C-alpha positions as a printed Julia matrix, in Angstrom:
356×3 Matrix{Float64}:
 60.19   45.32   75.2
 61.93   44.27   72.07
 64.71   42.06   70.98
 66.99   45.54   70.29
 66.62   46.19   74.12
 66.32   42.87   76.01
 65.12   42.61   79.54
 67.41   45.66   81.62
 69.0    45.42   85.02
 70.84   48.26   86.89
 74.05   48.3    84.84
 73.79   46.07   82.49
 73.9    45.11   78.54
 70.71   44.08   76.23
 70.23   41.04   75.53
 71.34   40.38   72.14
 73.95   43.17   72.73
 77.91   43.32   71.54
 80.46   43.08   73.91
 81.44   46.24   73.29
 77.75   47.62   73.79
 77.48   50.67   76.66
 76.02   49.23   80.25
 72.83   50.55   80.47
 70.9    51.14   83.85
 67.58   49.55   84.41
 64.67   52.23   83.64
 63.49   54.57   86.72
 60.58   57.65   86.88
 62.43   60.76   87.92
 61.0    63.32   90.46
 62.7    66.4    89.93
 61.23   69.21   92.7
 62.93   72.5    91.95
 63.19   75.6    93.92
 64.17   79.64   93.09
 67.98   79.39   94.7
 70.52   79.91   97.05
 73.86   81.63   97.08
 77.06   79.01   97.82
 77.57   81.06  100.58
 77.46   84.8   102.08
 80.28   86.18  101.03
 80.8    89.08   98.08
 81.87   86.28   94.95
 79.41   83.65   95.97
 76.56   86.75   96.24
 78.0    88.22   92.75
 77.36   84.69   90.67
 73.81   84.21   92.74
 72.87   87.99   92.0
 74.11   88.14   88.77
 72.46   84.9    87.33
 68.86   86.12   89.08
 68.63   89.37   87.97
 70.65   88.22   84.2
 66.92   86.27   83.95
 64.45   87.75   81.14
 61.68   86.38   82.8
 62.57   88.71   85.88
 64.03   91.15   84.45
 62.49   91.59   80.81
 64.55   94.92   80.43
 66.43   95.14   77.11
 69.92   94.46   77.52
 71.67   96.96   76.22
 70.03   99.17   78.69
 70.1    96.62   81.79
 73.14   94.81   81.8
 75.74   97.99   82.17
 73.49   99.19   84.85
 73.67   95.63   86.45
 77.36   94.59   86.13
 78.73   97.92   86.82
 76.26   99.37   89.81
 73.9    96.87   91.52
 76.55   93.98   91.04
 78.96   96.44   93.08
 77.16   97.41   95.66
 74.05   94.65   96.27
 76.59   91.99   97.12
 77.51   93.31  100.09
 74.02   94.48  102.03
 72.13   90.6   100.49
 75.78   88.88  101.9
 75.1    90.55  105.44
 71.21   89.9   105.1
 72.07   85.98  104.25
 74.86   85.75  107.15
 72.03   86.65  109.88
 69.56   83.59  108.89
 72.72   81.42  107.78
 72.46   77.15  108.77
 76.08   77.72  110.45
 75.99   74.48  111.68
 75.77   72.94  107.77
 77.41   75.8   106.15
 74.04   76.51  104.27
 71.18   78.71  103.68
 67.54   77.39  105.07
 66.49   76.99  102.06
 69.04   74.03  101.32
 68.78   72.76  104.44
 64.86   72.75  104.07
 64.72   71.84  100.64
 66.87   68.43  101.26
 64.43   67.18  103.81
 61.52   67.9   101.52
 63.32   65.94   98.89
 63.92   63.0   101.84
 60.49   62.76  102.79
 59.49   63.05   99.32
 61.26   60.03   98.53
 59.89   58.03  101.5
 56.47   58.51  100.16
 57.29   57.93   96.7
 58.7    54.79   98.0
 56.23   53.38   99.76
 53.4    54.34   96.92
 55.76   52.83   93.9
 58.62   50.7    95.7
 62.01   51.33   94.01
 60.26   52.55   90.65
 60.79   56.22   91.26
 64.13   58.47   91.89
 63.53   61.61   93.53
 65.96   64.61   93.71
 66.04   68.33   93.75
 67.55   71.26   91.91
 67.95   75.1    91.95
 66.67   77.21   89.21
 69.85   79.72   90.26
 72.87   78.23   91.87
 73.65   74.86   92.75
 72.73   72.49   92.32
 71.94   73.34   88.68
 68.79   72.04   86.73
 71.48   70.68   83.89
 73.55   69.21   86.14
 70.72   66.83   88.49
 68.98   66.36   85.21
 72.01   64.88   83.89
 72.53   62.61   87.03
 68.8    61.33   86.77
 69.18   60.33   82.87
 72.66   58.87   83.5
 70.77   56.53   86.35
 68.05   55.71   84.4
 65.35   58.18   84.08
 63.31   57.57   81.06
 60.36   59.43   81.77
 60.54   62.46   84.52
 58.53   64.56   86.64
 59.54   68.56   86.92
 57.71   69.87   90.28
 58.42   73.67   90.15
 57.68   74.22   93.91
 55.42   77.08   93.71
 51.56   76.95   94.09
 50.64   79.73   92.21
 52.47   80.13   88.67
 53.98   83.13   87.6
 56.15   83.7    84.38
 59.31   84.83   87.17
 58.9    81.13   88.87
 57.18   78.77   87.23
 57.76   79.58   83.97
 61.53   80.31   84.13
 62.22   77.05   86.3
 60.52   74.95   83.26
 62.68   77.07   81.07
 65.48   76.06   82.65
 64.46   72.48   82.59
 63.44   72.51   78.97
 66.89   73.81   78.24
 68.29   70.74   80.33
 66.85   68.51   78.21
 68.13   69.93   75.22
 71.6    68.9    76.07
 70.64   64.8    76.56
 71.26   62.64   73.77
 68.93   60.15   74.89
 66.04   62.7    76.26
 63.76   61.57   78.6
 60.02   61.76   78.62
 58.81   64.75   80.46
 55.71   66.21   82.26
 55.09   69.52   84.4
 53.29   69.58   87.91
 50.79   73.06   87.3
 50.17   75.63   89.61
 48.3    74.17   92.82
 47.25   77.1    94.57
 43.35   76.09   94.93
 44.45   72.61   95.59
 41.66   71.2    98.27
 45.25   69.27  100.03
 47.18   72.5    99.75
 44.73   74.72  101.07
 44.03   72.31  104.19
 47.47   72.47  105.12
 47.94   76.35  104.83
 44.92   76.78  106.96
 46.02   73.84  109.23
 49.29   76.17  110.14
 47.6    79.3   110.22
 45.39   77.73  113.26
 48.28   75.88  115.18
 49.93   79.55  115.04
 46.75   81.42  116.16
 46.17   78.44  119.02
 50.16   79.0   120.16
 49.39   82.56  120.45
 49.44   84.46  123.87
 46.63   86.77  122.19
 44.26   86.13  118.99
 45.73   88.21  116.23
 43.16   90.91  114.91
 44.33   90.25  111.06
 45.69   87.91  109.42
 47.87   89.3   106.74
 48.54   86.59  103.4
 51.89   88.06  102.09
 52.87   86.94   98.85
 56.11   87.64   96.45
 55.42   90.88   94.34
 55.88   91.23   90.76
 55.33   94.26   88.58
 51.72   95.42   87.82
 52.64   95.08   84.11
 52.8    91.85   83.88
 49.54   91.27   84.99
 47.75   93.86   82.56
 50.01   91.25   80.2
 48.35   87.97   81.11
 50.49   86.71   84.23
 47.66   85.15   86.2
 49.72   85.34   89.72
 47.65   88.05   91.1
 44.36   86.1    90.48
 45.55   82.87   91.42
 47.15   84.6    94.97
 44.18   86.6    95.6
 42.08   83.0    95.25
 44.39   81.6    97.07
 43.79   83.97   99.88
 39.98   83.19   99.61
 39.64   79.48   99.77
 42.23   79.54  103.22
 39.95   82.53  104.34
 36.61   80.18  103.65
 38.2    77.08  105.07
 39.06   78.77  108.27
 35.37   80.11  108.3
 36.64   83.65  108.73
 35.02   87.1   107.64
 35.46   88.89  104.93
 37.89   91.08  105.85
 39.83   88.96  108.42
 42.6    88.14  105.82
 44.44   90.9   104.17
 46.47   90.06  100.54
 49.72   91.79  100.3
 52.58   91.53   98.11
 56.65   91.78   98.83
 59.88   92.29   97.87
 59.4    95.37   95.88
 62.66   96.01   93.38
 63.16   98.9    91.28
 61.1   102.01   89.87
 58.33  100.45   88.38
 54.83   99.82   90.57
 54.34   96.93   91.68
 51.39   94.33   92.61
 49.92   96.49   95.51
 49.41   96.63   98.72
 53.03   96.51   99.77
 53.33   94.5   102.76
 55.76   96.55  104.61
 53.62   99.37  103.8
 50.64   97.96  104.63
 51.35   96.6   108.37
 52.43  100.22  109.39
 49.4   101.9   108.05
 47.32   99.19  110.18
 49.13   99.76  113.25
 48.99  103.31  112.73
 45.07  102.97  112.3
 45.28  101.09  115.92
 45.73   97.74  114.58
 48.26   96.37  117.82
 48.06   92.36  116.82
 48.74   90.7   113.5
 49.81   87.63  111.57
 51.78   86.86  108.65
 51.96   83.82  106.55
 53.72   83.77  103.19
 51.78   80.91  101.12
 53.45   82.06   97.69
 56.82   79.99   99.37
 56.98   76.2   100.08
 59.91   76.54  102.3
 61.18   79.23  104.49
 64.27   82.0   102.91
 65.36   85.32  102.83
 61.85   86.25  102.01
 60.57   85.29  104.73
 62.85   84.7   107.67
 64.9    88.41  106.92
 62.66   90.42  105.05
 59.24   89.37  106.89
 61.06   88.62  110.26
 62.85   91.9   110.03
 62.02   94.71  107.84
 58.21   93.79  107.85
 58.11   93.25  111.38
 60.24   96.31  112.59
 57.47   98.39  110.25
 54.88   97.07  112.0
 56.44   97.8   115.44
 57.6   101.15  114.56
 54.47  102.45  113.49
 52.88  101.47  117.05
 52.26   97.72  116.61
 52.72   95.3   119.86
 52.69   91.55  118.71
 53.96   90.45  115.09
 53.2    86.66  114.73
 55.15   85.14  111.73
 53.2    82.03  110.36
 56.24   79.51  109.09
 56.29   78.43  105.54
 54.5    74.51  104.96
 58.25   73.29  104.92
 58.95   69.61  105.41
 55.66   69.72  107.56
 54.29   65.79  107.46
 50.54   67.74  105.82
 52.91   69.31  103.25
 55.01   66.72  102.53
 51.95   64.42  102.17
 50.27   66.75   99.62
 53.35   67.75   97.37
 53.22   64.09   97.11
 49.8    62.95   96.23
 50.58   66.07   93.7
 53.6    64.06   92.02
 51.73   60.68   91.98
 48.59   62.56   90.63
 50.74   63.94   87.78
 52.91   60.43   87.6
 49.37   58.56   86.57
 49.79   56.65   82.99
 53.73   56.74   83.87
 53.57   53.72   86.97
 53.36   50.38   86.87
């Protein structure tokens, strides 16, 4: 450290420094995890600004704008509010006035820290942001420079990448950083969907789930956020990375080949999608005589709408209605102790070069 920037504690001038020099905090390693979002709350406004930011996002939506946006603001904006706003209300934390995914994404940031701490000491901040809603990339991003971030970590919580997730959330912090006068040093986590640690912990769940059950499920079904097929034929490697996904946790359980089913969700709009379509695909087993199944969702590191409405209810009530008896929803890795201890050997893996 030179004489321009003298030895640094929390708060404090350099050495050497005028009087009327800015205080300058000593120098921390950020961990930044981010997730997709979460609406303020349920109700038509908060829904609006949630919708509207999501679906306002090229790298969801790559539709020109003169063609999408009227078509947004004036017909799904109107109406979409109001069904997501009821579908939010049913799985809403009442008790903390927020969705699961807040609630589940603050203790993954808590236990984060705890490891972080005991691996590095006081060396490394750890926080969270939302690639839509609050709290916003800018705004934590801003809060870890201010406290002394010099060099920091982005974890985009998803194991496999996709240009929708991944990509967008690094977008968003890239855009962060463009606002900083002093700009920090900055690294990516990459995808870790054939991660050995990941993949233990997936099948680790999927076995508590099938040992809890009254019955042994006949399939287990792997269902995984959709995305249009087109973005695949151009380069997205989401499909591939799910479908190896699906293989190593199919391997490490010592399964058969056709024990685990890949299926993709949350189907939106005209275009085809990545297919099978989960909801589709659970009625057409039960309708072939398929009565017991489980689902697990390992495209999400925390439970949502996703997974706690959409699998939980629409997926499940397909299965039912076609003639299936027991639906066994697998929960996401959440703040699980396994999960929590691989997300962070992930962040110190990617912090090598950067600690002390």
């Amino acid at each position: 450290m030179n004489d321009s920037q003298g030895s640094l504690s929390a708060g404090t001038r350099p050495d050497h420094a005028p009087a009327d020099h800015p205080r300058i905090p000593a120098p921390k390693l950020g961990v930044l995890i981010a997730n997709l979002g979460t609406p303020d709350h349920y109700d038509y406004w908060s829904m609006r600004r949630y919708l509207g930011e999501f679906l306002s996002d090229k790298r969801v939506i790559d539709i020109p704008n003169w063609k999408w946006q009227p078509l947004l603001q004036l017909i799904i904006l109107t109406k979409r509010p109001f069904t997501s706003g009821k579908n939010y209300k049913s799985i809403w934390n009442h008790d903390k006035g927020e969705s699961p995914l807040m609630t589940i994404t603050k203790a993954q940031t808590e236990a984060l820290a705890q490891r972080m701490e005991g691996m590095f000491g006081d060396q490394v901040m750890v926080d969270f942001c939302m690639r839509y809603g609050n709290p916003s990339t800018r705004s934590v991003v801003d809060r870890m420079v201010k406290a002394g971030c010099e060099k920091i970590l982005f974890f985009p919580l998803y194991p496999q990448y996709a240009g929708a997730t991944t990509a967008t959330a690094n977008d968003e912090f890239f855009r962060a950083l463009m606002k900083q006068k002093r700009q920090p040093a900055a690294r990516t986590v990459p995808a870790y969907f054939d991660s050995p640690h990941y993949i233990e912990a997936l099948a680790q769940s999927v076995e508590r789930a099938y040992d809890a059950a009254p019955e042994r499920p006949e399939l287990l079904i792997a269902s995984y956020h959709g995305m249009p097929r087109r973005y695949l034929m151009e380069g997205d490697p989401y499909h591939c990375q799910c479908q190896k996904t699906t293989r190593l946790l199919r391997e490490r359980l010592g399964w058969g080949a056709d024990s685990i089913h890949t299926t993709f969700q949350s189907v939106f709009g005209r275009e085809e999608w990545l297919r099978p379509y989960t909801v589709e695909h659970v009625a057409e087993l039960a309708k072939s005589g398929v009565k017991r199944i489980a689902v697990v969702a390992p495209a999400f590191s925390a439970d949502c709408i996703e997974t706690l409405e959409e699998i939980e209810g629409e997926i499940r009530e397909a299965f039912e209605h076609a003639g299936g008896e027991s639906f066994t929803y697998i929960p996401c890795l959440n703040d699980d102790p396994l999960h929590m201890d691989v997300l962070a050997h992930l962040a110190a893996e990617n912090l090598s070069g950067w600690t002390g």
